mmCIF file of C-alpha atoms in Angstrom:
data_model
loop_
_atom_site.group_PDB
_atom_site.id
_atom_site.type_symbol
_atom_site.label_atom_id
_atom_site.label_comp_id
_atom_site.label_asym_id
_atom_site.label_seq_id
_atom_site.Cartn_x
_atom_site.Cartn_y
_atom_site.Cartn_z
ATOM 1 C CA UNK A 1 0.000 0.000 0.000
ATOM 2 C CA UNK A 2 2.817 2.222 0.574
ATOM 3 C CA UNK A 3 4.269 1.909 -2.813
ATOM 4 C CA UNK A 4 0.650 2.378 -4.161
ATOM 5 C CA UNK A 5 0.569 5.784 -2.413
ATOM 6 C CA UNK A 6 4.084 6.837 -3.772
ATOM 7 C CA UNK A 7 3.551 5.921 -7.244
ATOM 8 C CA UNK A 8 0.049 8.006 -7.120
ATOM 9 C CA UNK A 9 1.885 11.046 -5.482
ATOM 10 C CA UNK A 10 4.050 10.764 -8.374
ATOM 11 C CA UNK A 11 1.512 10.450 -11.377
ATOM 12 C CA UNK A 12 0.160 13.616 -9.406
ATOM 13 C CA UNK A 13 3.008 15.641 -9.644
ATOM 14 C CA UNK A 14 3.767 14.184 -12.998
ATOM 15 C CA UNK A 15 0.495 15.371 -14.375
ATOM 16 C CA UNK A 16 0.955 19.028 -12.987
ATOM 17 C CA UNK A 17 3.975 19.081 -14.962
ATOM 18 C CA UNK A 18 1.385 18.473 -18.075
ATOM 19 C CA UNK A 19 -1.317 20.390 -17.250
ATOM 20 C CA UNK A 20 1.666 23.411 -17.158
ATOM 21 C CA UNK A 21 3.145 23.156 -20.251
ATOM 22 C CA UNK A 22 -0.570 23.226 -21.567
ATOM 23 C CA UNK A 23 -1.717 25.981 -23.423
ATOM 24 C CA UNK A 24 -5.117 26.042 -23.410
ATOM 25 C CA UNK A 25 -5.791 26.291 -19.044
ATOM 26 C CA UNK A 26 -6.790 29.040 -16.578
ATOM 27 C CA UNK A 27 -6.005 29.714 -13.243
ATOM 28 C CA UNK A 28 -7.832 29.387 -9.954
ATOM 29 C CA UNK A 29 -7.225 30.738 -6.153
ATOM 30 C CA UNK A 30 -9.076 29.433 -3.478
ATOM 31 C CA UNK A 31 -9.581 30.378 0.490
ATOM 32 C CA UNK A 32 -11.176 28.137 2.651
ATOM 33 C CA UNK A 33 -12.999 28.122 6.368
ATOM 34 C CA UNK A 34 -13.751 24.477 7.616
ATOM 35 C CA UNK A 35 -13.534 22.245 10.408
ATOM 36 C CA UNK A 36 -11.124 19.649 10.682
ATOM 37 C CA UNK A 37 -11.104 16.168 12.231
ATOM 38 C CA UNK A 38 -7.828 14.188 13.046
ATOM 39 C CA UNK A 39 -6.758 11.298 14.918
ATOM 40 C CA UNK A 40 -3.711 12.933 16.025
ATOM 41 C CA UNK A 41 -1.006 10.836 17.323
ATOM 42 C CA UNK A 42 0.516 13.449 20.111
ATOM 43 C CA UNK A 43 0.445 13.705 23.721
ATOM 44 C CA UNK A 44 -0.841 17.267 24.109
ATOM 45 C CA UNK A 45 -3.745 17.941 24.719
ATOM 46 C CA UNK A 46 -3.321 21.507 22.934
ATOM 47 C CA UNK A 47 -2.162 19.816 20.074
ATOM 48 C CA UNK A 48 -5.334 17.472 19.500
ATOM 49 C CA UNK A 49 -7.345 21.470 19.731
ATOM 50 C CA UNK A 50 -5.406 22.742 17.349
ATOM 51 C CA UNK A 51 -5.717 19.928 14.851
ATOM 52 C CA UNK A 52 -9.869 19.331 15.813
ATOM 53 C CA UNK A 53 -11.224 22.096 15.487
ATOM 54 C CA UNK A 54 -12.640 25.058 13.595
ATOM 55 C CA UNK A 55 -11.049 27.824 11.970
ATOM 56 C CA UNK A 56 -12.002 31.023 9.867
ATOM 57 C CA UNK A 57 -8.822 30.738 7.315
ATOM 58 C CA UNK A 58 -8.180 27.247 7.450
ATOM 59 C CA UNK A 59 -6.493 27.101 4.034
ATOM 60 C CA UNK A 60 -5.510 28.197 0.532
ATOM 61 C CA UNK A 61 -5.141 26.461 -3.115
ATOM 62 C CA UNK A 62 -4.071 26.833 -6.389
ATOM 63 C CA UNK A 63 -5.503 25.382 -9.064
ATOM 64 C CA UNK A 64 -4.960 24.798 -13.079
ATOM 65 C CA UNK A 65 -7.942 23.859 -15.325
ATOM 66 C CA UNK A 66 -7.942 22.139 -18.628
ATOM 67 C CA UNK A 67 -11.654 21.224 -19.699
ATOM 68 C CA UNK A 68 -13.440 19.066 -17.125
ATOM 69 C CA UNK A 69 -9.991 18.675 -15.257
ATOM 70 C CA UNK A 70 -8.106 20.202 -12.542
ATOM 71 C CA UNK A 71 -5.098 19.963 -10.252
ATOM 72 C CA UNK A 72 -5.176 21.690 -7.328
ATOM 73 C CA UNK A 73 -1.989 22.488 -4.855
ATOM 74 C CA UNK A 74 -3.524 23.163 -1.649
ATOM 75 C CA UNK A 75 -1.444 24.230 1.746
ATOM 76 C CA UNK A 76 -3.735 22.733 4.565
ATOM 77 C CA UNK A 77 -1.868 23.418 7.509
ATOM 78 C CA UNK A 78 0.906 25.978 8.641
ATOM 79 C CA UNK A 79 1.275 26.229 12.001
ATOM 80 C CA UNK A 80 4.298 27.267 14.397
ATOM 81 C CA UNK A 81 3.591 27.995 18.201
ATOM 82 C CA UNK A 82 4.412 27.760 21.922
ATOM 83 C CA UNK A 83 2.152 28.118 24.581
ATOM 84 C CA UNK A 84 1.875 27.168 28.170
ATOM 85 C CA UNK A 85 -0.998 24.740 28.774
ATOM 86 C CA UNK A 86 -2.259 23.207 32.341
ATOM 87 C CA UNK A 87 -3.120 20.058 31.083
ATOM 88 C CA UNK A 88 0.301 17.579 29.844
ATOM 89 C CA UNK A 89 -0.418 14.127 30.735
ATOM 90 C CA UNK A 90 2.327 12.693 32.747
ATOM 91 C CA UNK A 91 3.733 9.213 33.077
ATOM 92 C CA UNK A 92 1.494 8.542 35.977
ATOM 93 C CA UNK A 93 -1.842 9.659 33.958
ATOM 94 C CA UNK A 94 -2.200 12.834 35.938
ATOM 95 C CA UNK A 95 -2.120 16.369 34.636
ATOM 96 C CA UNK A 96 0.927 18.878 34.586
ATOM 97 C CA UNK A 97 1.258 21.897 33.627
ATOM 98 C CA UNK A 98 4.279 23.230 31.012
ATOM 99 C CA UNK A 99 5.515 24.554 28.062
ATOM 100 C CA UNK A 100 5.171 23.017 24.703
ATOM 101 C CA UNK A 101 6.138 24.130 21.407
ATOM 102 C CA UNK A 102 4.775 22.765 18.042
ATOM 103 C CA UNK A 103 5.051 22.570 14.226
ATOM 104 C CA UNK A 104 2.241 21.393 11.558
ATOM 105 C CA UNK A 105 2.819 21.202 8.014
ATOM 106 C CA UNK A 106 0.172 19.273 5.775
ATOM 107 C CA UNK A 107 -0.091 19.919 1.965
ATOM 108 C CA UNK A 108 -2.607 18.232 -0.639
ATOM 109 C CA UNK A 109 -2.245 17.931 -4.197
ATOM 110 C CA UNK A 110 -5.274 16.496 -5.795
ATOM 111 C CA UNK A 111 -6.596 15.634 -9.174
ATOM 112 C CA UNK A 112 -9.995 16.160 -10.110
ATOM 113 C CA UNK A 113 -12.892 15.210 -12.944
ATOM 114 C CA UNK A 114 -15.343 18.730 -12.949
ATOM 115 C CA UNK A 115 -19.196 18.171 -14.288
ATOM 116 C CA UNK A 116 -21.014 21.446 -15.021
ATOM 117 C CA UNK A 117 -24.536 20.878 -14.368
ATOM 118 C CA UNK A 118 -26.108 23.808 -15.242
ATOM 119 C CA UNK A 119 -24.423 27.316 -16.169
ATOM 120 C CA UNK A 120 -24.533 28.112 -12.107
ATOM 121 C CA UNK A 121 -23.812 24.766 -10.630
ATOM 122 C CA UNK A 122 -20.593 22.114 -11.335
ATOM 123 C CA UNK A 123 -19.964 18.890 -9.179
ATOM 124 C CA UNK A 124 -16.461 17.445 -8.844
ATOM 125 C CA UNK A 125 -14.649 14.121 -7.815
ATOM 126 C CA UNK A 126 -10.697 14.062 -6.664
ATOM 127 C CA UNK A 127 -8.526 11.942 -5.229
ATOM 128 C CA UNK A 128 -5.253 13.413 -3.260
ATOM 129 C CA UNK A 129 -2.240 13.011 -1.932
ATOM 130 C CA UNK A 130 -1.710 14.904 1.826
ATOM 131 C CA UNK A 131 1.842 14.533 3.094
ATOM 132 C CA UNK A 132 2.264 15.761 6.595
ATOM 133 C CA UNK A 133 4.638 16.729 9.693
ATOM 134 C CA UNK A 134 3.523 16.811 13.353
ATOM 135 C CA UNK A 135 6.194 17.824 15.782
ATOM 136 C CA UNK A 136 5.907 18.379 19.356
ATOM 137 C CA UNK A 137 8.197 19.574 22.007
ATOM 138 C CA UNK A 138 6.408 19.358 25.869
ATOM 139 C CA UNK A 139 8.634 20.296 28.967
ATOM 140 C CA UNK A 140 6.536 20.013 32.090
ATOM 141 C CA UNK A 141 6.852 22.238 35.192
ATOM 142 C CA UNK A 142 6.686 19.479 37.419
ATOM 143 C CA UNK A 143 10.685 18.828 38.414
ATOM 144 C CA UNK A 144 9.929 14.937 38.829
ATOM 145 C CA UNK A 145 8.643 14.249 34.866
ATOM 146 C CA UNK A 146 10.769 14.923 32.037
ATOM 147 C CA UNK A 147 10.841 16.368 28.955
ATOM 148 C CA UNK A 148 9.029 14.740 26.141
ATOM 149 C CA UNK A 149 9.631 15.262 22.285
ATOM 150 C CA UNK A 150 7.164 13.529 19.809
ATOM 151 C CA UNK A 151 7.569 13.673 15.932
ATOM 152 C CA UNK A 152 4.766 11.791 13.565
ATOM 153 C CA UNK A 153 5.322 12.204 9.862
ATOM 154 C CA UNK A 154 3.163 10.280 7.001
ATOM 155 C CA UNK A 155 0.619 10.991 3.971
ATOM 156 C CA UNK A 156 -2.909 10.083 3.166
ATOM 157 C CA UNK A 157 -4.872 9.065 0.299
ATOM 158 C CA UNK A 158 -7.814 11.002 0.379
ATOM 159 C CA UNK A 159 -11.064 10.844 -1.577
ATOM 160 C CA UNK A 160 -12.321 14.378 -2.173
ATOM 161 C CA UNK A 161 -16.329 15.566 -3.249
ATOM 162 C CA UNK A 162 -16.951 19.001 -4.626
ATOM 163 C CA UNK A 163 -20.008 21.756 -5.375
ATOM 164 C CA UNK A 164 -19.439 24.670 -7.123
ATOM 165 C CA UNK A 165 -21.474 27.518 -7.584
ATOM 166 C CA UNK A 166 -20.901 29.752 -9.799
ATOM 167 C CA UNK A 167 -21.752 33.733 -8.659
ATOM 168 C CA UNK A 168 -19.878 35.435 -11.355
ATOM 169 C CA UNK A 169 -18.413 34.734 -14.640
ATOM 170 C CA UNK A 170 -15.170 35.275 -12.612
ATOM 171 C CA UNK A 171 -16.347 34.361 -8.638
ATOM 172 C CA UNK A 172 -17.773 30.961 -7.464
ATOM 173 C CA UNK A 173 -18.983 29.624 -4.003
ATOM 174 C CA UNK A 174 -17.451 26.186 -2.930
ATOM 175 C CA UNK A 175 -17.580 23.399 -0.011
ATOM 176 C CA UNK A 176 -15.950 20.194 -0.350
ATOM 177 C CA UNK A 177 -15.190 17.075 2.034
ATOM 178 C CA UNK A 178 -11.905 15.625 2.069
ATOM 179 C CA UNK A 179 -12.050 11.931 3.299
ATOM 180 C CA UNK A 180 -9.098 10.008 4.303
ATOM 181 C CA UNK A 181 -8.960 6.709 2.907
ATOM 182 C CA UNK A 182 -5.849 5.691 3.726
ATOM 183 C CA UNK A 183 -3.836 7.108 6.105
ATOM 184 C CA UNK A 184 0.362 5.622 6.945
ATOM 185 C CA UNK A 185 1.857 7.149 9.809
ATOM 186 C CA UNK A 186 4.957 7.111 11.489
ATOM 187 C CA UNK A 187 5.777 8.192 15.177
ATOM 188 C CA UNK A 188 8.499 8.708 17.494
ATOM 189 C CA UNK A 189 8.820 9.834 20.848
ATOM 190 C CA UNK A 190 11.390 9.984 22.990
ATOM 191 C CA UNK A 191 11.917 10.572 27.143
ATOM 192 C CA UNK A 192 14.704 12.839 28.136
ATOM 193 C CA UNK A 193 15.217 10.424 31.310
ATOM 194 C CA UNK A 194 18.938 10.409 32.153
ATOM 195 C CA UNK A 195 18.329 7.100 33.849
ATOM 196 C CA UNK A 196 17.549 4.908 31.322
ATOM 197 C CA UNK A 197 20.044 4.250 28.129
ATOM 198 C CA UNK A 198 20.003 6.458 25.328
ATOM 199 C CA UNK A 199 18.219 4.005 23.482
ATOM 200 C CA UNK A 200 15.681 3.198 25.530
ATOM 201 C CA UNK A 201 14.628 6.660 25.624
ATOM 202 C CA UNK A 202 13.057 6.777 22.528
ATOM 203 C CA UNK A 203 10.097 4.567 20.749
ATOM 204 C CA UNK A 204 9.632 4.405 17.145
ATOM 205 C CA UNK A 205 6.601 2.240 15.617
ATOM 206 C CA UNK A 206 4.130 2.651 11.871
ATOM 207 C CA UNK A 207 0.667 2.356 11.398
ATOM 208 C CA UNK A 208 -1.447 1.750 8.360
ATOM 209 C CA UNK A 209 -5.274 3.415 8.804
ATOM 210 C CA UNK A 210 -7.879 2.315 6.496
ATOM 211 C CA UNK A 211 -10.911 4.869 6.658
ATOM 212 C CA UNK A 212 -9.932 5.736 10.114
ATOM 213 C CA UNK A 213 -12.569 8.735 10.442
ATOM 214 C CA UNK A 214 -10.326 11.417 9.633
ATOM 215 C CA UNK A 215 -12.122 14.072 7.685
ATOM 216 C CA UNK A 216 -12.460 18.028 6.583
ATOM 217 C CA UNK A 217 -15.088 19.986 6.045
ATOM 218 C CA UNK A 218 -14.533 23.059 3.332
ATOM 219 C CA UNK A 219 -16.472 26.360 2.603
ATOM 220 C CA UNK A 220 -14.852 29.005 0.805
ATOM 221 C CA UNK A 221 -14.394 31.522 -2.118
ATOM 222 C CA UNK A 222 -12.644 30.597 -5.632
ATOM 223 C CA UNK A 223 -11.420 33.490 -8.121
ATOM 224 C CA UNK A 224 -10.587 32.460 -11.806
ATOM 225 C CA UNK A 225 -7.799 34.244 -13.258
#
């Protein structure tokens, strides 16, 4: 399955390549608001917030059209922050409070079939590609737990509905769903306990998600160029 996912990220970016050095194409810009829904492999509790939740600019996109066609380059997630939070799980199960710092970086590049079904109104189906970075940084105020650093990097295959509505010639109205179908993930965290070997500190393992409930929920404005 992994291979499957490579070799379709590659066709992807293969057929941007194409759909550039076509003449006949136009240009689209998107903004989105929307509410996402992860099963985020992190111990913060901050962290699974950030990542649930909704937001007014939740994301951006590019897009190139040839006839009923698209690709679309879409930057999902951004996200670079440190906060203090009262609620860190410790070893124990118990709450601490701390600092954590954290990075998310998620892109999607999707391809897409358009159907125009009246001169307002166009329906779309995609499938994607959605690489992505989670790191995570925690150091607790409690003197007796350590600090904790958590990385979990991986992609998803995502299966991706789409209404359009067209206001202007120029201006259209869209919400889509993005549904993960496959999802491979990789994590690693590691205990900054001096008492235990180096590398015993750290735990690595990979999991392969079929359908696992993660989804997105997108409303937003498009501009053709």
């Amino acid at each position: 399955m992994k291979l499957r996912i490579i070799f379709f990220a590659l066709a992807l970016t293969a057929g941007l390549y194409v759909f550039a050095q076509e003449k006949e194409k136009s240009f689209q810009i998107k903004a989105f608001s929307g509410i996402n829904h992860f099963d985020v492999d992190a111990n913060s509790i901050e962290v699974r917030k950030n990542m649930n939740s909704h937001s007014i600019l939740s994301s951006a996109s590019v897009s190139i059209v040839k006839g009923d066609r698209f690709l679309e380059f879409e930057l999902d997630r951004f996200n670079i922050q440190a906060n203090e939070s009262e609620a860190i799980p410790n070893s124990s199960g118990s709450l601490d409070g701390g600092d954590i710092k954290t990075r998310e970086f998620r892109i999607r590049l999707s391809y897409n079939y358009l159907k125009s079904v009246s001169s307002k109104i166009n329906v779309a189906i995609g499938m994607g590609v959605s690489p992505y970075l989670l790191k995570e940084n925690i150091s607790p105020s409690n003197p007796l737990t350590f600090d904790r650093r958590h990385s979990s990097v991986g992609a998803s295959l995502d299966l991706i509905p789409r209404f359009q509505f067209n206001m202007t010639k120029k201006v259209f109205f869209e919400t889509h769903l993005v549904l993960s179908t496959v999802r491979l993930n990789r994590n690693e965290t590691r205990i900054e306990n001096p008492a235990i070997p180096l590398r015993e500190q750290t735990e690595r393992d990979s999991t392969v998600r079929y359908f696992g409930g993660d989804y997105q929920v997108r409303f937003g404005i498009g501009l053709t160029l």
